[in-house]
mmCIF file of C-alpha atoms (C1' of nucleotides) in Angstrom:
data_model
loop_
_atom_site.group_PDB
_atom_site.id
_atom_site.type_symbol
_atom_site.label_atom_id
_atom_site.label_comp_id
_atom_site.label_asym_id
_atom_site.label_seq_id
_atom_site.Cartn_x
_atom_site.Cartn_y
_atom_site.Cartn_z
ATOM 1 C CA UNK A 1 0.000 0.000 0.000
ATOM 2 C CA UNK A 2 2.293 2.752 1.077
ATOM 3 C CA UNK A 3 4.823 4.568 -1.019
ATOM 4 C CA UNK A 4 7.462 7.004 0.176
ATOM 5 C CA UNK A 5 5.052 9.751 1.353
ATOM 6 C CA UNK A 6 2.853 7.322 3.301
ATOM 7 C CA UNK A 7 5.857 5.621 4.915
ATOM 8 C CA UNK A 8 7.328 9.017 5.771
ATOM 9 C CA UNK A 9 4.031 10.042 7.373
ATOM 10 C CA UNK A 10 3.889 6.824 9.405
ATOM 11 C CA UNK A 11 7.468 7.332 10.579
ATOM 12 C CA UNK A 12 6.672 10.891 11.695
ATOM 13 C CA UNK A 13 3.553 9.729 13.541
ATOM 14 C CA UNK A 14 5.287 6.887 15.359
ATOM 15 C CA UNK A 15 8.590 8.622 16.055
ATOM 16 C CA UNK A 16 7.430 10.321 19.292
ATOM 17 C CA UNK A 17 5.928 7.021 20.482
ATOM 18 C CA UNK A 18 8.898 4.791 19.716
ATOM 19 C CA UNK A 19 12.115 6.764 20.048
ATOM 20 C CA UNK A 20 13.738 6.196 23.421
ATOM 21 C CA UNK A 21 11.680 3.105 24.276
ATOM 22 C CA UNK A 22 13.301 -0.213 25.132
ATOM 23 C CA UNK A 23 11.871 -3.364 23.533
ATOM 24 C CA UNK A 24 11.119 -6.096 26.061
ATOM 25 C CA UNK A 25 9.354 -8.635 23.860
ATOM 26 C CA UNK A 26 8.634 -9.663 20.308
ATOM 27 C CA UNK A 27 5.982 -12.115 19.182
ATOM 28 C CA UNK A 28 4.773 -13.178 15.794
ATOM 29 C CA UNK A 29 1.785 -14.966 14.300
ATOM 30 C CA UNK A 30 3.355 -15.366 10.876
ATOM 31 C CA UNK A 31 6.929 -16.575 10.848
ATOM 32 C CA UNK A 32 7.297 -16.403 7.080
ATOM 33 C CA UNK A 33 7.371 -12.605 7.203
ATOM 34 C CA UNK A 34 10.555 -12.659 9.302
ATOM 35 C CA UNK A 35 14.067 -12.441 7.931
ATOM 36 C CA UNK A 36 16.485 -14.033 8.407
ATOM 37 C CA UNK A 37 14.579 -15.963 11.131
ATOM 38 C CA UNK A 38 12.365 -15.542 14.179
ATOM 39 C CA UNK A 39 15.339 -16.224 16.438
ATOM 40 C CA UNK A 40 17.441 -13.585 14.700
ATOM 41 C CA UNK A 41 14.705 -10.943 14.794
ATOM 42 C CA UNK A 42 13.917 -11.614 18.445
ATOM 43 C CA UNK A 43 17.562 -11.656 19.507
ATOM 44 C CA UNK A 44 18.158 -8.566 17.425
ATOM 45 C CA UNK A 45 15.510 -6.382 19.010
ATOM 46 C CA UNK A 46 14.564 -7.649 22.481
ATOM 47 C CA UNK A 47 16.498 -5.801 25.163
ATOM 48 C CA UNK A 48 17.545 -3.000 22.819
ATOM 49 C CA UNK A 49 16.432 0.607 22.809
ATOM 50 C CA UNK A 50 15.048 2.399 19.752
ATOM 51 C CA UNK A 51 17.300 5.410 19.366
ATOM 52 C CA UNK A 52 15.959 6.576 16.024
ATOM 53 C CA UNK A 53 12.975 5.851 13.787
ATOM 54 C CA UNK A 54 13.784 6.609 10.171
ATOM 55 C CA UNK A 55 12.832 5.808 6.589
ATOM 56 C CA UNK A 56 14.866 4.451 3.677
ATOM 57 C CA UNK A 57 12.864 4.065 0.473
ATOM 58 C CA UNK A 58 9.669 2.333 1.562
ATOM 59 C CA UNK A 59 11.338 0.706 4.603
ATOM 60 C CA UNK A 60 10.636 1.819 8.147
ATOM 61 C CA UNK A 61 13.979 1.681 9.944
ATOM 62 C CA UNK A 62 14.431 1.132 13.691
ATOM 63 C CA UNK A 63 17.962 2.083 14.696
ATOM 64 C CA UNK A 64 18.758 0.271 17.917
ATOM 65 C CA UNK A 65 21.140 0.485 20.838
ATOM 66 C CA UNK A 66 23.143 -1.682 21.377
ATOM 67 C CA UNK A 67 23.681 -1.130 17.657
ATOM 68 C CA UNK A 68 21.467 -3.061 15.288
ATOM 69 C CA UNK A 69 18.822 -2.413 12.752
ATOM 70 C CA UNK A 70 15.230 -3.543 12.388
ATOM 71 C CA UNK A 71 13.464 -2.899 9.090
ATOM 72 C CA UNK A 72 9.752 -3.184 8.411
ATOM 73 C CA UNK A 73 8.321 -3.187 4.896
ATOM 74 C CA UNK A 74 4.536 -2.769 4.784
ATOM 75 C CA UNK A 75 4.241 -3.989 1.177
ATOM 76 C CA UNK A 76 0.585 -3.891 0.069
ATOM 77 C CA UNK A 77 -1.533 -4.067 3.198
ATOM 78 C CA UNK A 78 0.672 -3.682 6.273
ATOM 79 C CA UNK A 79 0.007 -1.081 8.985
ATOM 80 C CA UNK A 80 1.179 -0.144 12.442
ATOM 81 C CA UNK A 81 -1.123 0.335 15.402
ATOM 82 C CA UNK A 82 -0.358 1.515 18.904
ATOM 83 C CA UNK A 83 -1.987 0.209 22.056
ATOM 84 C CA UNK A 84 -3.524 -2.802 23.710
ATOM 85 C CA UNK A 85 -5.931 -3.837 20.966
ATOM 86 C CA UNK A 86 -5.799 -3.519 17.223
ATOM 87 C CA UNK A 87 -8.586 -1.966 15.198
ATOM 88 C CA UNK A 88 -8.073 -4.522 12.471
ATOM 89 C CA UNK A 89 -9.423 -8.070 12.425
ATOM 90 C CA UNK A 90 -7.667 -10.011 15.191
ATOM 91 C CA UNK A 91 -6.750 -12.621 12.592
ATOM 92 C CA UNK A 92 -4.770 -10.013 10.669
ATOM 93 C CA UNK A 93 -2.406 -9.294 13.547
ATOM 94 C CA UNK A 94 1.036 -10.556 12.515
ATOM 95 C CA UNK A 95 3.592 -9.196 14.992
ATOM 96 C CA UNK A 96 3.700 -7.520 18.409
ATOM 97 C CA UNK A 97 6.483 -5.573 20.062
ATOM 98 C CA UNK A 98 6.143 -4.910 23.785
ATOM 99 C CA UNK A 99 8.007 -2.197 25.699
ATOM 100 C CA UNK A 100 9.212 -1.809 29.240
ATOM 101 C CA UNK A 101 6.183 0.285 30.181
ATOM 102 C CA UNK A 102 3.824 -2.398 28.787
ATOM 103 C CA UNK A 103 2.940 -0.315 25.730
ATOM 104 C CA UNK A 104 2.610 -2.289 22.504
ATOM 105 C CA UNK A 105 3.319 -1.785 18.819
ATOM 106 C CA UNK A 106 1.152 -3.970 16.571
ATOM 107 C CA UNK A 107 1.832 -4.921 12.987
ATOM 108 C CA UNK A 108 -1.353 -5.840 11.098
ATOM 109 C CA UNK A 109 -1.185 -7.182 7.580
ATOM 110 C CA UNK A 110 -4.162 -8.975 5.954
ATOM 111 C CA UNK A 111 -2.278 -10.047 2.851
ATOM 112 C CA UNK A 112 0.840 -11.244 4.669
ATOM 113 C CA UNK A 113 3.153 -9.565 2.161
ATOM 114 C CA UNK A 114 4.827 -7.382 4.786
ATOM 115 C CA UNK A 115 8.331 -8.117 6.027
ATOM 116 C CA UNK A 116 10.244 -7.684 9.283
ATOM 117 C CA UNK A 117 13.996 -7.879 8.862
ATOM 118 C CA UNK A 118 16.900 -7.767 11.288
ATOM 119 C CA UNK A 119 20.295 -6.618 10.034
ATOM 120 C CA UNK A 120 23.442 -5.634 11.926
ATOM 121 C CA UNK A 121 23.526 -2.303 10.118
ATOM 122 C CA UNK A 122 21.527 -0.261 7.626
ATOM 123 C CA UNK A 123 24.031 -0.559 4.781
ATOM 124 C CA UNK A 124 23.828 -4.357 4.871
ATOM 125 C CA UNK A 125 20.057 -4.296 4.724
ATOM 126 C CA UNK A 126 19.550 -1.619 2.087
ATOM 127 C CA UNK A 127 22.670 -1.890 -0.035
ATOM 128 C CA UNK A 128 20.658 -2.647 -3.170
ATOM 129 C CA UNK A 129 18.408 0.390 -2.823
ATOM 130 C CA UNK A 130 18.739 3.307 -5.201
ATOM 131 C CA UNK A 131 18.986 7.013 -4.503
ATOM 132 C CA UNK A 132 16.597 8.788 -2.116
ATOM 133 C CA UNK A 133 14.604 11.099 -4.386
ATOM 134 C CA UNK A 134 14.287 13.844 -1.759
ATOM 135 C CA UNK A 135 17.959 13.780 -0.784
ATOM 136 C CA UNK A 136 20.646 16.168 -1.964
ATOM 137 C CA UNK A 137 22.259 13.306 -3.843
ATOM 138 C CA UNK A 138 19.289 13.208 -6.227
ATOM 139 C CA UNK A 139 20.332 15.934 -8.667
ATOM 140 C CA UNK A 140 19.291 16.470 -12.271
ATOM 141 C CA UNK A 141 22.696 15.130 -13.299
ATOM 142 C CA UNK A 142 22.187 12.033 -11.165
ATOM 143 C CA UNK A 143 18.787 11.367 -12.739
ATOM 144 C CA UNK A 144 20.266 11.919 -16.206
ATOM 145 C CA UNK A 145 22.939 9.314 -15.481
ATOM 146 C CA UNK A 146 20.361 6.812 -14.173
ATOM 147 C CA UNK A 147 18.175 7.269 -17.249
ATOM 148 C CA UNK A 148 21.121 6.876 -19.622
ATOM 149 C CA UNK A 149 22.490 3.821 -17.873
ATOM 150 C CA UNK A 150 19.496 1.754 -19.024
ATOM 151 C CA UNK A 151 17.343 1.492 -22.086
ATOM 152 C CA UNK A 152 14.059 0.844 -20.378
ATOM 153 C CA UNK A 153 10.565 2.283 -20.472
ATOM 154 C CA UNK A 154 10.205 5.140 -17.997
ATOM 155 C CA UNK A 155 7.429 3.670 -15.873
ATOM 156 C CA UNK A 156 9.097 0.357 -14.908
ATOM 157 C CA UNK A 157 12.424 2.131 -14.497
ATOM 158 C CA UNK A 158 10.988 4.644 -12.014
ATOM 159 C CA UNK A 159 9.280 1.816 -10.102
ATOM 160 C CA UNK A 160 12.574 -0.085 -9.772
ATOM 161 C CA UNK A 161 13.687 0.398 -6.165
ATOM 162 C CA UNK A 162 17.309 -0.311 -7.118
ATOM 163 C CA UNK A 163 17.277 2.848 -9.241
ATOM 164 C CA UNK A 164 15.209 5.295 -7.175
ATOM 165 C CA UNK A 165 13.969 4.237 -3.730
ATOM 166 C CA UNK A 166 10.414 5.067 -2.734
ATOM 167 C CA UNK A 167 8.363 5.670 -5.863
ATOM 168 C CA UNK A 168 5.336 3.388 -6.260
ATOM 169 C CA UNK A 169 2.514 3.099 -8.741
ATOM 170 C CA UNK A 170 0.574 6.208 -7.725
ATOM 171 C CA UNK A 171 3.376 8.751 -7.612
ATOM 172 C CA UNK A 172 5.124 7.361 -10.685
ATOM 173 C CA UNK A 173 1.984 7.968 -12.739
ATOM 174 C CA UNK A 174 1.596 11.430 -11.183
ATOM 175 C CA UNK A 175 5.234 12.399 -11.760
ATOM 176 C CA UNK A 176 5.125 11.319 -15.411
ATOM 177 C CA UNK A 177 1.936 13.332 -15.905
ATOM 178 C CA UNK A 178 3.453 16.435 -14.328
ATOM 179 C CA UNK A 179 6.535 16.064 -16.495
ATOM 180 C CA UNK A 180 4.443 15.521 -19.649
ATOM 181 C CA UNK A 181 6.156 12.202 -20.400
ATOM 182 C CA UNK A 182 4.532 9.067 -21.757
ATOM 183 C CA UNK A 183 5.099 5.993 -19.515
ATOM 184 C CA UNK A 184 6.483 3.983 -22.449
ATOM 185 C CA UNK A 185 9.148 6.535 -23.396
ATOM 186 C CA UNK A 186 12.593 4.922 -23.634
ATOM 187 C CA UNK A 187 14.686 6.175 -20.722
ATOM 188 C CA UNK A 188 17.786 6.930 -22.797
ATOM 189 C CA UNK A 189 15.971 9.200 -25.260
ATOM 190 C CA UNK A 190 15.063 12.073 -22.902
ATOM 191 C CA UNK A 191 16.572 15.443 -23.680
ATOM 192 C CA UNK A 192 17.921 17.725 -20.940
ATOM 193 C CA UNK A 193 14.720 19.808 -20.533
ATOM 194 C CA UNK A 194 12.654 16.638 -20.147
ATOM 195 C CA UNK A 195 15.083 15.225 -17.596
ATOM 196 C CA UNK A 196 14.913 18.457 -15.618
ATOM 197 C CA UNK A 197 11.113 18.387 -15.792
ATOM 198 C CA UNK A 198 10.981 14.777 -14.581
ATOM 199 C CA UNK A 199 13.380 15.534 -11.727
ATOM 200 C CA UNK A 200 11.283 18.507 -10.620
ATOM 201 C CA UNK A 201 8.038 16.532 -10.996
ATOM 202 C CA UNK A 202 9.238 13.606 -8.863
ATOM 203 C CA UNK A 203 10.341 15.867 -6.046
ATOM 204 C CA UNK A 204 7.292 18.120 -6.216
ATOM 205 C CA UNK A 205 4.752 15.313 -6.138
ATOM 206 C CA UNK A 206 6.512 13.526 -3.266
ATOM 207 C CA UNK A 207 6.821 16.740 -1.231
ATOM 208 C CA UNK A 208 3.189 17.620 -1.846
ATOM 209 C CA UNK A 209 2.066 14.108 -0.891
ATOM 210 C CA UNK A 210 4.045 14.287 2.360
ATOM 211 C CA UNK A 211 2.484 17.682 3.097
ATOM 212 C CA UNK A 212 -0.980 16.112 2.660
ATOM 213 C CA UNK A 213 0.069 13.006 4.649
ATOM 214 C CA UNK A 214 -0.206 10.588 1.761
ATOM 215 C CA UNK A 215 -3.052 9.027 -0.183
ATOM 216 C CA UNK A 216 -5.936 7.378 1.664
ATOM 217 C CA UNK A 217 -7.116 4.302 -0.175
ATOM 218 C CA UNK A 218 -8.990 1.768 1.919
ATOM 219 C CA UNK A 219 -8.349 0.167 5.311
ATOM 220 C CA UNK A 220 -4.680 -0.161 4.558
ATOM 221 C CA UNK A 221 -3.830 3.509 4.950
ATOM 222 C CA UNK A 222 -5.971 6.291 6.375
ATOM 223 C CA UNK A 223 -5.554 9.892 7.339
ATOM 224 C CA UNK A 224 -4.119 11.252 4.114
ATOM 225 C CA UNK A 225 -5.640 13.834 1.776
ATOM 226 C CA UNK A 226 -3.504 13.445 -1.318
ATOM 227 C CA UNK A 227 -6.166 11.357 -3.080
ATOM 228 C CA UNK A 228 -8.034 14.615 -3.780
ATOM 229 C CA UNK A 229 -5.017 16.063 -5.542
ATOM 230 C CA UNK A 230 -4.133 13.226 -7.904
ATOM 231 C CA UNK A 231 -4.387 14.241 -11.553
ATOM 232 C CA UNK A 232 -4.389 10.850 -13.292
ATOM 233 C CA UNK A 233 -4.068 7.923 -10.883
ATOM 234 C CA UNK A 234 -7.384 6.092 -10.498
ATOM 235 C CA UNK A 235 -9.085 8.543 -12.869
ATOM 236 C CA UNK A 236 -9.494 6.370 -15.965
ATOM 237 C CA UNK A 237 -11.982 7.930 -18.367
ATOM 238 C CA UNK A 238 -12.214 11.198 -16.420
ATOM 239 C CA UNK A 239 -11.077 14.531 -17.814
ATOM 240 C CA UNK A 240 -7.455 15.556 -17.648
ATOM 241 C CA UNK A 241 -7.291 18.559 -15.306
ATOM 242 C CA UNK A 242 -4.898 20.296 -17.692
ATOM 243 C CA UNK A 243 -6.398 19.730 -21.173
ATOM 244 C CA UNK A 244 -9.737 17.982 -20.704
ATOM 245 C CA UNK A 245 -8.890 14.839 -22.669
ATOM 246 C CA UNK A 246 -10.038 11.489 -21.271
ATOM 247 C CA UNK A 247 -7.469 9.844 -18.986
ATOM 248 C CA UNK A 248 -6.287 6.519 -20.391
ATOM 249 C CA UNK A 249 -5.541 3.289 -18.585
ATOM 250 C CA UNK A 250 -3.058 0.702 -19.830
ATOM 251 C CA UNK A 251 -0.963 -2.156 -18.479
ATOM 252 C CA UNK A 252 2.727 -1.389 -18.374
ATOM 253 C CA UNK A 253 4.982 -3.981 -16.822
ATOM 254 C CA UNK A 254 2.010 -5.668 -15.143
ATOM 255 C CA UNK A 255 1.004 -2.427 -13.426
ATOM 256 C CA UNK A 256 -2.098 -0.392 -14.073
ATOM 257 C CA UNK A 257 -0.916 2.869 -15.616
ATOM 258 C CA UNK A 258 -2.820 6.126 -15.973
ATOM 259 C CA UNK A 259 -1.865 8.926 -18.312
ATOM 260 C CA UNK A 260 -3.223 11.737 -20.451
ATOM 261 C CA UNK A 261 -2.788 10.899 -24.141
ATOM 262 C CA UNK A 262 -2.636 14.582 -25.055
ATOM 263 C CA UNK A 263 -0.374 15.943 -22.294
ATOM 264 C CA UNK A 264 1.924 12.888 -22.405
ATOM 265 C CA UNK A 265 2.537 12.249 -26.106
ATOM 266 C CA UNK A 266 4.808 9.450 -27.264
ATOM 267 C CA UNK A 267 8.109 10.532 -28.772
ATOM 268 C CA UNK A 268 11.617 9.235 -29.322
ATOM 269 C CA UNK A 269 12.387 5.546 -29.508
ATOM 270 C CA UNK A 270 9.188 4.402 -27.812
ATOM 271 C CA UNK A 271 7.869 2.814 -31.006
ATOM 272 C CA UNK A 272 10.553 0.151 -30.982
ATOM 273 C CA UNK A 273 9.978 -0.559 -27.304
ATOM 274 C CA UNK A 274 6.220 -0.737 -27.782
ATOM 275 C CA UNK A 275 6.572 -3.187 -30.667
ATOM 276 C CA UNK A 276 8.992 -5.312 -28.691
ATOM 277 C CA UNK A 277 6.514 -5.393 -25.795
ATOM 278 C CA UNK A 278 3.707 -6.466 -28.125
ATOM 279 C CA UNK A 279 5.803 -9.298 -29.561
ATOM 280 C CA UNK A 280 6.560 -10.547 -26.075
ATOM 281 C CA UNK A 281 2.909 -10.352 -25.102
ATOM 282 C CA UNK A 282 1.983 -12.421 -28.157
ATOM 283 C CA UNK A 283 4.707 -14.949 -27.379
ATOM 284 C CA UNK A 284 3.413 -15.204 -23.805
ATOM 285 C CA UNK A 285 -0.174 -15.707 -24.984
ATOM 286 C CA UNK A 286 0.921 -18.440 -27.420
ATOM 287 C CA UNK A 287 2.716 -20.329 -24.654
ATOM 288 C "C1'" DT B 1 -16.714 -15.953 -10.914
ATOM 289 C "C1'" DG B 2 -13.137 -13.125 -12.449
ATOM 290 C "C1'" DG B 3 -10.620 -9.045 -12.391
ATOM 291 C "C1'" DT B 4 -8.192 -5.802 -9.755
ATOM 292 C "C1'" DA B 5 -5.329 -3.953 -5.906
ATOM 293 C "C1'" DT B 6 -0.493 1.555 -2.997
ATOM 294 C "C1'" DG B 7 4.743 -4.300 -3.547
ATOM 295 C "C1'" DT B 8 8.592 -7.445 -4.387
ATOM 296 C "C1'" DT B 9 11.003 -11.520 -6.205
ATOM 297 C "C1'" DC B 10 11.812 -15.408 -8.979
ATOM 298 C "C1'" DC B 11 12.181 -17.556 -13.495
ATOM 299 C "C1'" DA B 12 12.196 -17.954 -18.413
ATOM 300 C "C1'" DA B 13 12.178 -15.857 -22.814
ATOM 301 C "C1'" DA B 14 13.686 -12.480 -26.119
ATOM 302 C "C1'" DT C 1 24.017 -9.101 -20.600
ATOM 303 C "C1'" DT C 2 19.853 -6.554 -20.369
ATOM 304 C "C1'" DT C 3 15.042 -6.099 -20.476
ATOM 305 C "C1'" DT C 4 10.603 -7.952 -20.179
ATOM 306 C "C1'" DG C 5 6.329 -10.778 -19.055
ATOM 307 C "C1'" DG C 6 4.305 -14.032 -16.127
ATOM 308 C "C1'" DA C 7 3.640 -16.251 -11.993
ATOM 309 C "C1'" DA C 8 3.853 -16.337 -7.179
ATOM 310 C "C1'" DC C 9 3.059 -14.647 -2.500
ATOM 311 C "C1'" DA C 10 -2.356 -14.128 0.246
ATOM 312 C "C1'" DT C 11 -6.468 -11.641 0.936
ATOM 313 C "C1'" DA C 12 -10.308 -8.327 0.119
ATOM 314 C "C1'" DC C 13 -13.400 -6.027 -2.644
ATOM 315 C "C1'" DC C 14 -16.385 -4.891 -6.695
#
DNA sequence: TGGTATGTTCCAAA
DNA sequence: TTTTGGAACATACC
């Protein structure tokens, strides 16, 4: 469910509750979510104090003392709750942390896609992750280099967490709309003004979404207001707020993709990539 | 019943 | 080697 802005909002909400607290117990109802093992997670967090709650990409990061690192990924349906009882179905409760003052942190996750990971340090756990899009390291030049390094369609490239960490399906569609770029555009064909526009669009949409505390969808994530400010995501068939054309919906890399056919025209080498994609789809259907 | 879903990872094919 | 599609993970909702 959550992308960078939602995870950032959750981290800010839980930071005052968690920082400084010492973990006295950890229990799970779903061992498969734990990495590398229940024993490792329990040994890694019980008895340690949370010195800092942070975010890296879509991971919630508990920095511990004595030094260690606990990472939680909410994936599609995970959420945190604070207190004795969870608001979710009791059967959806997957993990419980208890603290020295008997307070509890609950991890609810109906679809069981979420993950709880222990690692000795952050670098070990997140070494594969790409650049933080709101960090100083994410410059126009950096984005230009990332786009040139591959010859991929923009949408799957932006969703790849090894390239940029934190973008998901909603904000990728919104950033491409703001930049006026078609999702199928080949990444190595963008010209400098388009790269600058994409860079600005990514940062602007993420900052705005954080300001509005993310996008409320269903039970998975509540409290955000960004859903009222989305231009294309989830608006198939509705009018583009910029030009009035009907918003289109297509599958790109197995993900539902929303775009304005007039504001996001196809240019460059996309034709070749589109044809290649169609051939592969036909081959898959024949199999 | 079937299609879809804010995410990631594996495999096979091109 | 790089890129892509499909399936898988497991559940809820329309």
